[in-house]
Amino acid sequence: MLKDIFGYPAFRGRQAEIIDALVSGRDCLVLMPTGGGKSLCYQIPALLREGTGVVVSPLIALMQDQVAALKELGVRAAFLNSTLSSGEALAIERALAVGELDLLYVAPERLLTPRCLDLLARTRIALFAVDEAHCVSQWGHDFRPEYIQLSVLHERFPEVPRIALTATADRVTREEIVERLKLGDAEIFIASFDRPNIRYQIVEKANARKQLLDFIRAEHGGEAGIVYCLSRRKVEETAAFLGEQGIRALPYHAGMDALARETNQSRFQREDGIVMVATIAFGMGIDKPDVRFVAHLDLPKSIEGYYQETGRAGRDGLPADAWMAYGLADVVQLRRMMAESEADEQYKRVAAAKLDAMLGLCETVRCRRVRLLDYFGEATGSLGPCGNCDTCLDPPEVWDGTTAAQKLLSAIYRTGQRFGAGHVIDVLLGRATDRVNQWRHAGLSTFGVGTELSDQEWRGVARQLVASGLLAVDHDAYGAFKLTEASRAVLKGEQPVSLRKQAPKARPAKKKRLAAFDGLSAVEAGLYERLRAWRADAARAHGVPAYVILHDATLRDIAHLRPGSLDALRAISGVGARKIEAYGEQILKRVADET
Ligand code: ADP
Ligand code: ZN
C-alpha cells in the first residue's frame, strides 16, 4: 500500500510500528515533528481496516487540499465542514452511510453536533484520528475549546481505535492530551524531533528589515518562505517593504478580513515562490512541502513555538533555512508583555521559564540543534555538533566580559536605575547628550569609561546580561534597567561573566544554494525546469496545488535518473500506481524529448 498508493519505497522512522498498533485496534499518541510524516500513520490504517477513517482537523481551509491530494492518489476521501452547501454535505453523508468513503475529514465543531454523532453511530468506523491534538492544551496558543469535548469519541465509540497526533512535544502538553482525550491506555510514540535538513541561524539584529532582505536575496530568491512578526502593524509594514524591493510578499494576520486572509493563504499554498509575512496566526495545518525558509523578525515566546514555526520549512526533506534576527529590544519587549499580562502567577512562572529557555537558545555558543533536541528531552549525550547550524559553521568566540559587565552595571547603578540602554550606553561612551547634561551625568565616575566597545557591542553586553538574568528590566519604570541579587555578585567580583562575541565582520556571502538543483547537470536542470512547467499546467487543469501532482523532490529524481520505462519511473520515490496511470506516459515523453 505504501508503494502502490503513496509511491514511497520505505516507511520513515516509526510509521510502521504506529500503523501496526492502530490496525490491531490499539489507541496511539504520536509526537512527531512537522514534516515527519504523521498523515500516513492514520491514512494507511484507515485503508486497511474495514469502514471509514474519521479525521478531526481544526483547519477547514486546508481540508480541501488534503482531500484533493488523497483523491489524486485514488483514495476515496471527502470532508465535512461549513464551506459545503447543504446539498453537498448531504451527498457526502450518504456516501459515508453506504460505506463509500475511505477517509472523512471533519471540523471539530461539526463532529460534535448531535446530527453528526448520530450519523457516525450508524456508520462503520475504521478509526478516529485527532490531528493537531495539542489544541486541547490551554497552555498553548492554539487552544480550541471544542477539542476538550472530543473525549466524547471514547465514550460513544469505545471499540473504535483512536490516534492523536501533534508536533508539540513537551511533557505538560503530552499529559494534557492523554488526560483530556482519555488516552490513558494509548501507546505513546515519540519520534526524534530532529529536522536535519533545516539549517538554524540566529543573527544579531542591526537593521532587521535590511538583514532579512539580504538573506532572502542571497539565499532564497524566487522561493517560498514565511516571515513571522509579532504585531499586525509590523506584518503590514514588512510585507509592503519586501514588495517594494521586488519580492512577492503577502501579509497575513488575524486583523485582516476573512476573505483577504483566505485569498493570501490560498495563493501562498498554490503559487510558486510567495513569501508570506504573518503573525503566528498563520501556519497551523499549512502542509506546503516546499517552503524553503522560515524567518523570525521577532523573538518567539518559547522554544515550542519557535520549533513549530521553523518546522514548516523543508517538509519535502530538501535543504531549508530557519533564520532569526534578535536583539535587546526583543528581550525587553517580551519580558514586559509577560509582566503586564493578566494571567495568574502559575501561568506567568511557566511562561517566564519558557522565555528563558528561548533566550538560552539565542545566546548559546554550542550547536543550536543539540540545544533544541536537548530541550525536547532527547538523549543528546551521544549527539555531536550537527554541522548544519550557524554556531557549528561559524563558531562564535567567547570572551571574558566580567569587566564590561561591571562597568555596565555600575553605570546603571550610578544613574539611579532609571534609564534604559540608550542613556546608559551614552554615559559609558562619554557622550555629552542633552539628557546627560540635564542629569549632570558627565560628572559620574563611570562617564566615558567604556570607549573600548561600540554602541552595538554594549547593547550585546546588556542583552546577554538580561537574557541570563544578571540584569533586570523594570516594567513599571518604562523599561529602565535595574540590578538584581545576581548583579551584585558580578559587581563584587564573585561571579565571572563570559559573553558571546558579536560577529563584527560581515559574513562572507555564501554561495546560493538552490536546493532542488543541487547535484543536477545542466541537461538535468533543463529537464527539471520543463517538468515543473508541465506540472504547473497539470495542476491548473486539476485545480490543485502543484505539489499535489508530484513533489519537487520527485521531479528532481526524475530529472536526475531520466527513467526510460514505466517500471523505472515506478521505482522513484513519490510515484505510486495512480500517478503512473495518470501521468506516466506524459512524463516519459518529456524525459525522452530531453535525451
Ligand atoms: P506531518 O503531518 O507530520 O507534518 P506529513 O504527513 O504532511 O507530515 O508528511 C510530510 C511529507 O513527507 C509529505 O510530503 C509526505 O508525503 C512525506 N512522507 C511521509 N511519509 C513518507 C515516507 N515513508 N517516505 C517518503 N515520504 C514520506
Ligand atoms: Zn549545529
Coordinates of C-alpha atoms and ligand atoms in Angstrom, one line a residue:
M1 CA 0.0 0.0 0.0
L2 CA 2.9 2.4 0.8
K3 CA 4.4 2.0 -2.6
D4 CA 1.3 1.3 -4.6
I5 CA -0.8 4.1 -3.4
F6 CA 1.6 6.6 -1.9
G7 CA 4.6 5.8 -4.1
Y8 CA 7.1 5.6 -1.3
P9 CA 9.7 2.8 -1.1
A10 CA 10.1 2.6 2.7
F11 CA 8.5 3.8 6.0
R12 CA 10.0 6.6 7.8
G13 CA 11.0 6.4 11.5
R14 CA 8.3 4.7 13.5
Q15 CA 5.5 4.9 10.9
A16 CA 5.4 1.1 10.5
E17 CA 5.0 0.4 14.3
I18 CA 2.3 3.0 14.6
I19 CA 0.4 1.6 11.7
D20 CA 0.7 -1.9 13.3
A21 CA -0.7 -0.7 16.6
L22 CA -3.6 1.1 15.1
V23 CA -4.5 -1.6 12.7
S24 CA -4.7 -4.1 15.5
G25 CA -7.1 -1.8 17.3
R26 CA -4.9 -0.1 19.9
D27 CA -5.1 3.7 20.7
C28 CA -2.0 5.7 19.9
L29 CA -0.5 9.0 20.8
V30 CA 2.1 10.2 18.2
L31 CA 4.5 13.0 18.8
M32 CA 6.4 13.7 15.6
P33 CA 7.9 16.9 14.2
T34 CA 6.3 18.8 11.4
G35 CA 7.1 17.1 8.2
G36 CA 7.8 13.8 10.0
G37 CA 5.0 12.0 8.1
K38 CA 2.1 11.8 10.6
S39 CA -0.7 11.6 8.0
L40 CA 0.4 8.2 6.7
C41 CA 0.1 6.8 10.2
Y42 CA -3.7 7.0 10.1
Q43 CA -4.3 7.1 6.3
I44 CA -2.9 3.6 5.8
P45 CA -4.7 2.0 8.7
A46 CA -7.9 3.7 7.5
L47 CA -7.5 1.9 4.2
L48 CA -6.5 -1.4 5.8
R49 CA -9.3 -1.6 8.4
E50 CA -12.9 -2.0 7.5
G51 CA -15.0 1.2 7.4
T52 CA -14.2 4.8 7.2
G53 CA -11.4 6.6 8.9
V54 CA -12.7 9.8 10.5
V55 CA -10.1 12.6 10.8
V56 CA -10.7 15.6 13.1
S57 CA -8.8 18.6 11.9
P58 CA -9.0 22.1 13.2
L59 CA -8.3 24.0 10.0
I60 CA -11.1 23.8 7.4
A61 CA -9.2 25.9 4.9
L62 CA -6.7 23.0 4.4
M63 CA -9.0 20.0 4.4
Q64 CA -9.8 20.8 0.8
D65 CA -6.2 20.4 -0.3
Q66 CA -5.6 17.3 1.8
V67 CA -8.7 15.7 0.3
A68 CA -7.7 16.8 -3.2
A69 CA -4.3 15.2 -2.7
L70 CA -5.8 11.9 -1.5
K71 CA -8.2 11.8 -4.4
E72 CA -5.2 12.3 -6.7
L73 CA -3.9 9.1 -5.2
G74 CA -7.1 7.3 -5.9
V75 CA -8.3 7.3 -2.2
R76 CA -12.0 7.8 -1.6
A77 CA -11.8 10.9 0.6
A78 CA -14.2 13.7 1.5
F79 CA -14.6 16.5 4.0
L80 CA -17.5 17.9 6.0
N81 CA -17.3 21.5 7.1
S82 CA -19.1 24.8 6.9
T83 CA -17.8 25.6 3.4
L84 CA -20.2 22.9 1.9
S85 CA -23.7 23.7 0.7
S86 CA -26.3 21.5 2.4
G87 CA -26.8 19.6 -0.8
E88 CA -23.1 18.8 -1.0
A89 CA -23.0 17.8 2.7
L90 CA -25.9 15.5 2.2
A91 CA -24.3 13.7 -0.7
I92 CA -21.2 13.1 1.5
E93 CA -23.3 11.9 4.4
R94 CA -25.0 9.5 2.1
A95 CA -21.6 8.2 0.7
L96 CA -20.5 7.7 4.2
A97 CA -23.6 5.8 5.2
V98 CA -23.3 3.3 2.4
G99 CA -19.6 2.7 3.0
E100 CA -18.2 4.5 0.0
L101 CA -15.6 6.6 1.9
D102 CA -12.1 5.5 3.0
L103 CA -11.4 8.8 4.8
L104 CA -13.6 11.6 6.1
Y105 CA -12.2 14.9 7.4
V106 CA -14.4 16.7 9.8
A107 CA -14.1 20.0 11.6
P108 CA -14.4 19.5 15.4
E109 CA -17.4 21.8 15.9
R110 CA -19.2 19.9 13.1
L111 CA -18.2 16.5 14.5
L112 CA -19.7 17.4 17.9
T113 CA -23.1 18.2 16.6
P114 CA -25.8 15.6 17.6
R115 CA -26.6 15.1 14.0
C116 CA -23.0 14.2 13.1
L117 CA -22.5 11.9 16.1
D118 CA -25.8 10.1 15.3
L119 CA -24.7 9.7 11.7
L120 CA -21.3 8.2 12.8
A121 CA -23.2 5.8 15.2
R122 CA -24.9 4.3 12.2
T123 CA -21.7 4.0 10.2
R124 CA -18.8 1.5 10.3
I125 CA -15.8 3.5 11.5
A126 CA -12.3 2.3 11.0
L127 CA -10.6 4.7 13.4
F128 CA -10.7 8.2 14.7
A129 CA -7.6 10.4 14.1
V130 CA -7.3 13.6 16.1
D131 CA -4.9 15.8 14.3
E132 CA -3.1 18.8 15.9
A133 CA -4.0 17.2 19.3
H134 CA -2.2 19.9 21.2
C135 CA -5.2 22.1 20.5
V136 CA -6.7 20.6 23.8
S137 CA -4.0 22.4 25.7
Q138 CA -4.9 25.6 27.4
W139 CA -1.2 26.5 27.8
G140 CA -0.6 26.6 24.1
H141 CA -1.5 29.4 21.7
D142 CA -3.6 27.0 19.5
F143 CA -6.1 26.2 22.2
R144 CA -9.5 25.2 20.8
P145 CA -12.3 24.8 23.3
E146 CA -14.2 22.2 21.1
Y147 CA -11.1 19.9 21.3
I148 CA -11.8 19.3 25.0
Q149 CA -15.2 17.8 24.2
L150 CA -13.6 15.2 21.9
S151 CA -13.4 12.8 24.8
V152 CA -17.0 12.1 23.7
L153 CA -15.5 9.9 21.0
H154 CA -14.2 7.5 23.6
E155 CA -17.4 7.4 25.5
R156 CA -19.7 6.9 22.4
F157 CA -17.4 4.7 20.4
P158 CA -15.3 2.7 22.9
E159 CA -14.5 0.0 20.4
V160 CA -13.0 2.3 17.7
P161 CA -9.3 2.8 18.0
R162 CA -8.1 6.4 18.2
I163 CA -4.9 8.1 17.2
A164 CA -3.9 11.6 18.4
L165 CA -1.1 13.4 16.6
T166 CA 0.9 16.5 17.4
A167 CA 4.2 18.2 16.7
T168 CA 4.2 19.8 20.1
A169 CA 6.5 17.7 22.3
D170 CA 6.7 19.0 25.8
R171 CA 5.7 16.8 28.7
V172 CA 2.9 19.2 30.0
T173 CA 1.1 19.2 26.7
R174 CA 1.5 15.5 26.3
E175 CA 0.0 14.8 29.7
E176 CA -2.9 17.2 28.9
I177 CA -3.7 15.4 25.7
V178 CA -3.7 12.0 27.4
E179 CA -5.9 13.2 30.2
R180 CA -8.4 15.3 28.2
L181 CA -8.8 12.8 25.3
K182 CA -8.9 9.9 27.7
L183 CA -5.9 8.2 26.1
G184 CA -4.6 6.6 29.3
D185 CA -4.2 3.2 27.6
A186 CA -2.7 4.6 24.4
E187 CA 0.7 3.5 23.2
I188 CA 2.9 6.6 23.0
F189 CA 5.3 7.0 20.1
I190 CA 7.8 9.8 20.4
A191 CA 9.8 10.3 17.2
S192 CA 13.1 12.1 17.1
F193 CA 12.4 15.7 16.7
D194 CA 15.5 16.4 14.6
R195 CA 15.0 18.0 11.3
P196 CA 18.4 17.5 9.7
N197 CA 17.7 19.4 6.5
I198 CA 16.8 22.6 8.4
R199 CA 19.8 25.0 8.9
Y200 CA 19.3 27.1 12.1
Q201 CA 20.7 30.6 12.1
I202 CA 20.2 33.3 14.7
V203 CA 21.8 36.7 13.9
E204 CA 22.2 39.8 16.0
K205 CA 19.7 42.5 15.0
A206 CA 21.2 45.6 13.5
N207 CA 18.7 46.7 10.8
A208 CA 16.4 43.8 10.7
R209 CA 14.5 44.5 7.5
K210 CA 17.6 45.1 5.6
Q211 CA 19.1 41.9 7.0
L212 CA 16.0 40.0 6.0
L213 CA 16.1 41.4 2.5
D214 CA 19.8 40.5 2.2
F215 CA 19.1 37.0 3.5
I216 CA 16.2 36.4 1.0
R217 CA 18.1 37.8 -1.9
A218 CA 21.3 35.9 -1.2
E219 CA 19.8 32.5 -0.4
H220 CA 16.2 32.3 -1.5
G221 CA 15.4 34.5 -4.5
G222 CA 12.1 33.4 -6.0
E223 CA 11.5 30.7 -3.4
A224 CA 8.6 30.3 -1.0
G225 CA 9.1 31.3 2.6
I226 CA 7.3 32.5 5.8
V227 CA 8.4 35.6 7.7
Y228 CA 7.0 35.8 11.3
C229 CA 6.4 39.2 13.1
L230 CA 4.9 39.8 16.5
S231 CA 2.4 42.6 15.6
R232 CA -0.1 43.2 12.8
R233 CA 1.4 46.5 12.0
K234 CA 4.8 45.1 11.6
V235 CA 3.4 42.4 9.3
E236 CA 1.8 45.1 7.1
E237 CA 4.9 47.2 7.0
T238 CA 7.3 44.3 6.3
A239 CA 5.1 42.9 3.5
A240 CA 5.0 46.3 1.9
F241 CA 8.7 46.8 2.3
L242 CA 9.5 43.5 0.7
G243 CA 7.0 44.2 -2.1
E244 CA 8.8 47.5 -2.9
Q245 CA 12.0 45.6 -3.1
G246 CA 10.6 43.3 -5.8
I247 CA 9.8 40.3 -3.6
R248 CA 6.4 38.7 -4.0
A249 CA 5.2 39.1 -0.4
L250 CA 1.7 38.9 1.1
P251 CA 0.5 39.8 4.6
Y252 CA -1.5 37.6 6.9
H253 CA -2.8 38.4 10.4
A254 CA -6.0 38.0 12.4
G255 CA -6.9 41.6 11.9
M256 CA -7.5 41.2 8.2
D257 CA -10.9 40.3 7.0
A258 CA -11.5 36.7 6.4
L259 CA -11.7 36.8 2.7
A260 CA -8.4 38.7 2.2
R261 CA -6.8 36.2 4.6
E262 CA -8.1 33.2 2.8
T263 CA -7.0 34.6 -0.6
N264 CA -3.5 35.2 0.6
Q265 CA -3.2 31.8 2.2
S266 CA -4.5 30.1 -0.9
R267 CA -2.1 32.0 -3.1
F268 CA 0.8 31.0 -0.9
Q269 CA -0.3 27.4 -0.9
R270 CA -0.9 27.2 -4.7
E271 CA 1.5 29.6 -6.4
D272 CA 5.3 29.1 -6.5
G273 CA 7.7 31.4 -4.7
I274 CA 5.4 33.5 -2.5
V275 CA 6.8 35.0 0.8
M276 CA 4.1 35.1 3.5
V277 CA 4.6 37.8 6.1
A278 CA 2.5 36.8 9.1
T279 CA 1.8 36.7 12.8
I280 CA 1.7 33.3 14.4
A281 CA -2.0 33.2 13.5
F282 CA -0.6 31.8 10.3
G283 CA 0.7 28.3 9.8
M284 CA -1.1 25.6 11.7
G285 CA -2.0 22.9 9.2
I286 CA -0.1 24.5 6.4
D287 CA 1.2 21.5 4.6
K288 CA 3.1 23.1 1.7
P289 CA 6.1 20.9 1.4
D290 CA 8.4 23.3 -0.5
V291 CA 8.6 26.2 2.0
R292 CA 12.4 26.9 1.7
F293 CA 12.8 29.3 4.7
V294 CA 11.1 30.5 7.8
A295 CA 12.4 33.8 9.2
H296 CA 11.6 35.4 12.5
L297 CA 11.8 39.2 12.9
D298 CA 10.7 39.0 16.5
L299 CA 11.6 36.6 19.2
P300 CA 9.1 33.7 19.7
K301 CA 7.9 33.3 23.3
S302 CA 9.0 29.7 23.7
I303 CA 11.2 27.0 22.0
E304 CA 8.0 25.1 21.3
G305 CA 6.6 28.0 19.3
Y306 CA 10.0 28.5 17.5
Y307 CA 10.3 24.9 16.7
Q308 CA 6.8 24.5 15.4
E309 CA 7.1 27.7 13.3
T310 CA 10.5 26.8 11.9
G311 CA 9.3 23.2 11.3
R312 CA 7.1 24.5 8.5
A313 CA 10.3 24.8 6.4
G314 CA 11.5 21.9 4.2
R315 CA 8.9 19.3 4.8
D316 CA 10.0 17.7 1.5
G317 CA 13.3 16.9 3.0
L318 CA 15.3 19.3 0.8
P319 CA 17.6 21.9 2.4
A320 CA 15.8 24.7 4.1
D321 CA 16.7 27.6 6.4
A322 CA 15.4 28.8 9.8
W323 CA 16.6 32.3 10.2
M324 CA 16.1 34.8 13.0
A325 CA 17.2 38.3 13.8
Y326 CA 17.2 39.0 17.5
G327 CA 18.2 42.0 19.7
L328 CA 18.0 43.6 23.1
A329 CA 14.6 45.3 22.4
D330 CA 13.1 41.8 21.8
V331 CA 14.1 40.6 25.2
V332 CA 12.8 43.8 26.9
Q333 CA 9.5 43.7 25.0
L334 CA 8.7 40.1 25.7
R335 CA 9.6 40.4 29.4
R336 CA 7.3 43.4 29.6
M337 CA 4.4 41.7 27.8
M338 CA 4.8 38.9 30.3
A339 CA 4.9 41.2 33.3
E340 CA 1.8 43.1 32.1
S341 CA -0.3 40.1 31.2
E342 CA -3.4 39.4 33.3
A343 CA -2.6 35.7 33.6
D344 CA -2.3 34.1 37.0
E345 CA 1.0 33.6 38.8
Q346 CA 1.5 30.0 37.9
Y347 CA 1.0 30.7 34.2
K348 CA 3.4 33.6 34.4
R349 CA 6.0 31.3 36.0
V350 CA 5.7 28.7 33.3
A351 CA 5.8 31.4 30.6
A352 CA 8.9 33.1 32.1
A353 CA 10.7 29.7 32.2
K354 CA 9.8 29.1 28.6
L355 CA 11.1 32.5 27.5
D356 CA 14.4 31.9 29.4
A357 CA 14.9 28.7 27.5
M358 CA 14.3 30.5 24.3
L359 CA 16.9 33.2 25.3
G360 CA 19.3 30.4 26.2
L361 CA 19.0 29.1 22.6
C362 CA 19.7 32.5 21.2
E363 CA 22.8 33.1 23.3
T364 CA 24.3 29.6 23.2
V365 CA 27.8 29.2 21.8
R366 CA 27.1 25.5 21.4
C367 CA 25.4 23.8 18.5
R368 CA 21.8 25.1 18.2
R369 CA 20.4 21.7 17.1
V370 CA 21.9 19.9 20.1
R371 CA 20.4 22.6 22.3
L372 CA 16.9 22.2 20.7
L373 CA 16.9 18.5 20.9
D374 CA 18.1 18.7 24.5
Y375 CA 15.1 20.9 25.3
F376 CA 12.8 18.2 23.9
G377 CA 14.4 15.7 26.2
E378 CA 16.2 13.7 23.5
A379 CA 19.2 11.9 24.9
T380 CA 21.9 14.1 23.4
G381 CA 24.9 12.7 25.2
S382 CA 25.8 10.8 22.0
L383 CA 24.9 13.7 19.7
G384 CA 27.8 15.6 18.4
P385 CA 27.6 19.1 16.9
C386 CA 25.4 19.0 13.8
G387 CA 27.5 20.8 11.3
N388 CA 24.4 22.5 9.9
C389 CA 23.7 25.5 12.1
D390 CA 25.4 28.9 12.4
T391 CA 27.3 28.1 15.6
C392 CA 28.7 24.9 14.0
L393 CA 29.5 26.5 10.7
D394 CA 30.9 29.7 12.1
P395 CA 31.7 29.2 15.8
P396 CA 31.3 32.3 17.9
E397 CA 34.1 33.4 20.1
V398 CA 33.6 33.7 23.8
W399 CA 35.3 36.5 25.7
D400 CA 35.7 37.4 29.4
G401 CA 33.1 40.0 29.8
T402 CA 33.4 40.4 33.6
T403 CA 34.9 43.9 33.5
A404 CA 32.5 45.1 30.8
A405 CA 29.6 43.7 32.8
Q406 CA 30.8 45.5 35.9
K407 CA 31.1 48.8 34.0
L408 CA 27.6 48.5 32.6
L409 CA 26.1 47.5 36.0
S410 CA 27.9 50.2 37.7
A411 CA 26.7 52.9 35.2
I412 CA 23.2 51.7 35.7
Y413 CA 23.6 51.9 39.5
R414 CA 25.1 55.4 39.4
T415 CA 22.5 56.8 37.1
G416 CA 19.9 55.7 39.6
Q417 CA 18.4 52.6 37.8
R418 CA 16.1 54.9 36.0
F419 CA 17.2 54.6 32.4
G420 CA 17.2 52.1 29.5
A421 CA 20.1 51.1 27.2
G422 CA 20.3 54.3 25.2
H423 CA 21.2 56.6 28.0
V424 CA 23.4 54.2 30.0
I425 CA 25.5 53.5 26.9
D426 CA 25.8 57.2 26.2
V427 CA 27.3 57.6 29.7
L428 CA 29.7 54.7 29.2
L429 CA 30.8 56.1 25.9
G430 CA 31.2 59.6 27.4
R431 CA 28.7 61.4 25.1
A432 CA 27.6 64.8 26.3
T433 CA 23.9 64.5 25.2
D434 CA 21.2 66.8 26.4
R435 CA 20.0 64.2 28.8
V436 CA 23.5 63.6 30.2
N437 CA 23.8 67.4 30.7
Q438 CA 20.3 67.6 32.2
W439 CA 21.1 64.9 34.8
R440 CA 24.7 66.0 35.3
H441 CA 25.9 62.5 34.4
A442 CA 29.1 63.8 32.9
G443 CA 30.5 64.0 36.4
L444 CA 29.9 60.4 37.2
S445 CA 33.0 58.1 37.7
T446 CA 31.6 55.8 35.0
F447 CA 31.3 58.6 32.4
G448 CA 33.4 57.7 29.4
V449 CA 34.9 54.5 30.9
G450 CA 33.5 52.2 28.2
T451 CA 35.0 53.5 24.9
E452 CA 36.7 50.1 24.2
L453 CA 33.3 48.8 23.0
S454 CA 31.0 50.2 20.3
D455 CA 27.4 51.2 20.9
Q456 CA 26.2 47.9 19.3
E457 CA 28.7 45.9 21.4
W458 CA 27.4 47.5 24.6
R459 CA 23.8 46.5 23.5
G460 CA 25.1 43.0 23.1
V461 CA 26.5 43.0 26.6
A462 CA 23.2 44.4 28.0
R463 CA 21.2 41.9 26.1
Q464 CA 23.2 38.9 27.3
L465 CA 23.1 40.1 30.9
V466 CA 19.3 40.5 30.7
A467 CA 18.9 37.1 28.9
S468 CA 20.9 35.4 31.6
G469 CA 19.1 37.2 34.5
L470 CA 22.2 39.1 35.6
L471 CA 20.3 42.3 34.9
A472 CA 16.5 43.1 35.1
V473 CA 14.2 45.4 33.3
D474 CA 11.8 47.5 35.4
H475 CA 8.5 47.4 33.6
D476 CA 6.9 49.9 35.9
A477 CA 9.5 52.4 35.0
Y478 CA 9.4 52.5 31.2
G479 CA 11.8 49.6 30.8
A480 CA 14.6 51.1 32.9
F481 CA 17.4 48.6 33.8
K482 CA 17.6 47.6 37.5
L483 CA 20.0 45.5 39.4
T484 CA 19.2 42.1 40.8
E485 CA 20.8 40.0 43.5
A486 CA 22.8 38.3 40.8
S487 CA 24.1 41.7 39.5
R488 CA 25.5 42.4 42.9
A489 CA 27.6 39.2 42.8
V490 CA 29.0 40.4 39.4
L491 CA 29.8 43.8 40.8
K492 CA 31.5 42.4 43.8
G493 CA 33.7 40.2 41.5
E494 CA 32.2 37.0 42.9
Q495 CA 30.7 36.0 39.6
P496 CA 32.7 35.9 36.3
V497 CA 30.8 36.6 33.2
S498 CA 31.5 35.0 29.9
L499 CA 30.0 36.5 26.8
R500 CA 29.5 35.7 23.2
K501 CA 31.4 37.8 20.8
Q502 CA 29.3 39.6 18.2
A503 CA 30.2 38.9 14.7
P504 CA 31.6 42.3 13.5
K505 CA 32.8 41.0 10.1
A506 CA 30.1 40.8 7.5
R507 CA 29.6 37.1 6.9
P508 CA 31.1 36.1 3.6
A509 CA 28.3 35.8 1.1
K510 CA 27.5 32.1 0.9
K511 CA 27.1 30.5 -2.4
K512 CA 23.4 30.5 -3.2
R513 CA 22.1 27.0 -2.5
L514 CA 19.3 26.2 -5.0
A515 CA 18.1 23.2 -3.1
A516 CA 16.4 21.4 -6.0
F517 CA 19.2 21.9 -8.4
D518 CA 21.9 20.5 -6.2
G519 CA 23.8 17.8 -8.0
L520 CA 22.0 18.2 -11.3
S521 CA 23.9 18.5 -14.6
A522 CA 22.9 21.3 -17.0
V523 CA 20.8 18.9 -19.1
E524 CA 19.1 17.5 -16.0
A525 CA 18.4 21.0 -14.7
G526 CA 16.8 21.9 -18.0
L527 CA 14.6 18.8 -17.8
Y528 CA 13.7 19.6 -14.2
E529 CA 12.5 23.1 -15.3
R530 CA 10.5 21.6 -18.2
L531 CA 8.9 19.0 -15.8
R532 CA 8.0 21.9 -13.5
A533 CA 6.3 23.7 -16.3
W534 CA 4.4 20.6 -17.3
R535 CA 3.4 20.1 -13.6
A536 CA 2.1 23.7 -13.4
D537 CA -0.2 23.0 -16.3
A538 CA -1.4 19.7 -14.9
A539 CA -2.1 21.4 -11.5
R540 CA -4.1 24.1 -13.1
A541 CA -6.1 21.6 -15.1
H542 CA -6.9 19.6 -12.0
G543 CA -7.5 22.7 -9.8
V544 CA -4.9 21.5 -7.2
P545 CA -1.6 22.9 -5.9
A546 CA 1.4 21.8 -7.9
Y547 CA 2.9 19.7 -5.2
V548 CA -0.3 17.6 -5.1
I549 CA 0.6 16.4 -8.6
L550 CA 4.2 15.5 -7.7
H551 CA 6.7 16.9 -5.2
D552 CA 9.8 18.9 -6.2
A553 CA 12.0 16.1 -4.8
T554 CA 10.3 13.6 -7.0
L555 CA 10.6 15.8 -10.1
R556 CA 14.3 16.2 -9.2
D557 CA 14.8 12.5 -9.0
I558 CA 13.1 12.0 -12.4
A559 CA 15.3 14.7 -14.0
H560 CA 18.4 13.0 -12.5
L561 CA 17.6 9.4 -13.2
R562 CA 15.8 10.0 -16.5
P563 CA 13.7 6.8 -16.4
G564 CA 13.1 5.2 -19.8
S565 CA 10.2 2.9 -18.9
L566 CA 7.1 2.9 -16.7
D567 CA 8.8 0.4 -14.4
A568 CA 11.8 2.6 -14.0
L569 CA 9.5 5.5 -13.3
R570 CA 7.6 3.5 -10.7
A571 CA 10.8 2.8 -8.8
I572 CA 11.2 6.6 -8.0
S573 CA 10.1 7.7 -4.5
G574 CA 6.8 9.6 -4.7
V575 CA 5.4 7.8 -7.8
G576 CA 2.5 5.5 -7.0
A577 CA 0.2 3.4 -9.2
R578 CA -2.3 6.3 -9.7
K579 CA 0.4 8.7 -10.8
I580 CA 1.8 6.2 -13.3
E581 CA -1.7 5.7 -14.7
A582 CA -2.5 9.5 -14.9
Y583 CA 0.9 10.9 -15.8
G584 CA 3.3 8.1 -16.6
E585 CA 3.3 8.5 -20.4
Q586 CA 3.4 12.3 -20.3
I587 CA 6.5 12.2 -18.0
L588 CA 8.3 9.6 -20.1
K589 CA 7.7 11.7 -23.2
R590 CA 9.2 14.7 -21.6
V591 CA 12.2 12.7 -20.4
A592 CA 12.6 11.2 -23.9
D593 CA 12.5 14.6 -25.6
E594 CA 15.4 15.7 -23.5
T595 CA 17.6 12.7 -24.0
Ligands
ADP1 P1 3.3 16.0 9.2 O1 1.8 15.9 9.2 O2 4.0 15.1 10.2 O3 3.8 17.4 9.2 P2 3.1 14.9 6.5 O4 2.2 13.7 6.9 O5 2.5 16.0 5.9 O6 3.9 15.4 7.8 O7 4.3 14.4 5.7 C1 5.4 15.2 5.3 C2 5.8 14.8 3.9 O8 6.6 13.6 4.0 C3 4.7 14.6 3.0 O9 5.0 15.3 1.8 C4 4.6 13.1 2.8 O10 4.1 12.8 1.6 C5 6.1 12.7 3.0 N1 6.2 11.3 3.5 C6 5.5 10.8 4.6 N2 5.9 9.5 4.8 C7 6.9 9.3 3.9 C8 7.7 8.1 3.6 N3 7.6 7.0 4.3 N4 8.6 8.2 2.6 C9 8.7 9.3 1.9 N5 8.0 10.5 2.1 C10 7.1 10.4 3.1
ZN2 ZN 25.0 22.6 14.9

